[in-house]
Amino acid sequence: MIGYGGDRDSKKRGTIGCIASKQCKRVIFTLDNPRFEEPLQPLLDMKKNAPDALVMPDRKVAIWYALETSNVGEPIIIAGKGNEREIAYRGVSIPFHDKAIIFEWAGQSQRMSL
């Protein structure tokens, strides 16, 4: 699962999408920090070179989906935000932390383990 920030080097997006699709069994493109760019644009740019990738703009939904649909013991990479605790959108900082979403899922999921 990977995001790509808006208002950043758009020329790299296709390459990142291509690499992700070649190196991973499944790929989900999701919201990162759209800043002032149209939020879907970075995701669609990455998908051009990764036709089998899923596009899930809602980052929380994407994280839950990745966790729920993975096989037990299968590695999951949630990339893009790192230890950031917010999403930058149109000049507003929206509280969001990947780790908190993972813990929320772990507390509510019916799955016994990853």
CSV table of C-alpha atoms in Angstrom, one decimal:
chain,number,residue,atom,x,y,z
A,1,MET,CA,0.0,0.0,0.0
A,2,ILE,CA,1.5,3.3,-1.0
A,3,GLY,CA,0.6,6.9,-1.3
A,4,TYR,CA,2.4,9.8,-3.1
A,5,GLY,CA,2.2,13.4,-2.0
A,6,GLY,CA,0.6,16.0,-4.1
A,7,ASP,CA,2.5,19.0,-5.4
A,8,ARG,CA,5.7,16.9,-5.6
A,9,ASP,CA,7.7,15.5,-8.5
A,10,SER,CA,4.9,14.1,-10.7
A,11,LYS,CA,7.5,12.6,-13.2
A,12,LYS,CA,8.4,9.9,-10.6
A,13,ARG,CA,4.8,8.6,-10.1
A,14,GLY,CA,4.7,6.3,-13.1
A,15,THR,CA,8.0,4.8,-12.2
A,16,ILE,CA,6.9,4.2,-8.6
A,17,GLY,CA,3.7,2.6,-9.8
A,18,CYS,CA,5.7,0.3,-12.1
A,19,ILE,CA,8.2,-0.8,-9.5
A,20,ALA,CA,5.5,-1.4,-6.9
A,21,SER,CA,3.5,-3.6,-9.4
A,22,LYS,CA,6.5,-5.6,-10.3
A,23,GLN,CA,7.8,-6.2,-6.8
A,24,CYS,CA,4.5,-6.8,-4.9
A,25,LYS,CA,1.9,-9.5,-5.1
A,26,ARG,CA,-0.8,-6.8,-4.6
A,27,VAL,CA,-0.7,-3.0,-4.8
A,28,ILE,CA,-3.0,-0.4,-3.3
A,29,PHE,CA,-2.6,3.2,-4.1
A,30,THR,CA,-4.0,5.5,-1.5
A,31,LEU,CA,-4.1,9.1,-0.3
A,32,ASP,CA,-1.0,10.6,1.1
A,33,ASN,CA,-0.7,14.4,1.4
A,34,PRO,CA,-2.6,15.8,-1.6
A,35,ARG,CA,-1.7,19.4,-0.4
A,36,PHE,CA,-3.3,21.6,-3.1
A,37,GLU,CA,-3.3,19.1,-5.9
A,38,GLU,CA,-6.4,17.2,-6.9
A,39,PRO,CA,-6.2,14.2,-4.5
A,40,LEU,CA,-6.8,11.5,-7.1
A,41,GLN,CA,-4.2,12.7,-9.5
A,42,PRO,CA,-1.1,11.2,-7.9
A,43,LEU,CA,-2.9,7.8,-7.6
A,44,LEU,CA,-4.1,7.8,-11.2
A,45,ASP,CA,-0.6,8.8,-12.4
A,46,MET,CA,0.9,5.8,-10.5
A,47,LYS,CA,-1.8,3.5,-11.8
A,48,LYS,CA,-0.9,4.3,-15.5
A,49,ASN,CA,2.1,1.9,-15.1
A,50,ALA,CA,0.4,-0.5,-12.7
A,51,PRO,CA,-2.9,-1.6,-14.3
A,52,ASP,CA,-3.6,-4.3,-11.7
A,53,ALA,CA,-3.2,-2.0,-8.8
A,54,LEU,CA,-6.3,-0.9,-6.7
A,55,VAL,CA,-7.0,2.7,-6.2
A,56,MET,CA,-8.5,3.4,-2.7
A,57,PRO,CA,-8.3,7.2,-2.0
A,58,ASP,CA,-9.6,6.7,1.6
A,59,ARG,CA,-6.3,5.8,3.4
A,60,LYS,CA,-8.1,4.3,6.5
A,61,VAL,CA,-10.2,2.0,4.2
A,62,ALA,CA,-7.1,1.1,2.2
A,63,ILE,CA,-5.2,0.1,5.4
A,64,TRP,CA,-8.2,-1.9,6.7
A,65,TYR,CA,-8.6,-3.6,3.3
A,66,ALA,CA,-4.9,-4.6,3.2
A,67,LEU,CA,-5.0,-6.0,6.6
A,68,GLU,CA,-8.3,-7.9,6.2
A,69,THR,CA,-7.5,-9.4,2.8
A,70,SER,CA,-3.9,-10.4,3.5
A,71,ASN,CA,-3.0,-14.1,4.2
A,72,VAL,CA,-1.8,-15.0,7.7
A,73,GLY,CA,1.9,-14.4,7.8
A,74,GLU,CA,2.0,-12.4,4.6
A,75,PRO,CA,4.0,-9.2,4.8
A,76,ILE,CA,2.1,-5.9,4.4
A,77,ILE,CA,4.0,-2.7,3.6
A,78,ILE,CA,2.1,0.5,4.4
A,79,ALA,CA,4.3,3.2,2.8
A,80,GLY,CA,4.2,6.9,2.2
A,81,LYS,CA,3.3,8.6,5.5
A,82,GLY,CA,5.9,7.0,7.8
A,83,ASN,CA,5.6,8.4,11.3
A,84,GLU,CA,3.6,11.5,10.2
A,85,ARG,CA,0.5,12.2,12.2
A,86,GLU,CA,-1.5,14.3,9.8
A,87,ILE,CA,-2.6,14.6,6.2
A,88,ALA,CA,-2.0,17.9,4.5
A,89,TYR,CA,-5.0,18.9,2.4
A,90,ARG,CA,-5.7,22.4,1.0
A,91,GLY,CA,-3.7,24.1,3.7
A,92,VAL,CA,-5.4,22.2,6.5
A,93,SER,CA,-3.7,19.5,8.6
A,94,ILE,CA,-6.0,16.6,9.2
A,95,PRO,CA,-5.1,14.3,12.1
A,96,PHE,CA,-4.2,10.9,10.8
A,97,HIS,CA,-1.6,8.3,11.9
A,98,ASP,CA,-1.2,4.9,10.1
A,99,LYS,CA,-0.1,3.2,13.3
A,100,ALA,CA,-3.3,4.3,15.1
A,101,ILE,CA,-5.4,2.9,12.3
A,102,ILE,CA,-3.5,-0.4,12.5
A,103,PHE,CA,-4.1,-0.7,16.2
A,104,GLU,CA,-7.8,0.2,15.7
A,105,TRP,CA,-8.1,-2.6,13.2
A,106,ALA,CA,-6.3,-5.0,15.5
A,107,GLY,CA,-8.8,-4.2,18.3
A,108,GLN,CA,-11.9,-4.7,16.1
A,109,SER,CA,-11.0,-7.3,13.6
A,110,GLN,CA,-12.4,-10.8,13.8
A,111,ARG,CA,-9.2,-12.2,12.5
A,112,MET,CA,-7.1,-14.1,15.0
A,113,SER,CA,-3.7,-13.0,13.6
A,114,LEU,CA,-1.9,-11.6,10.6
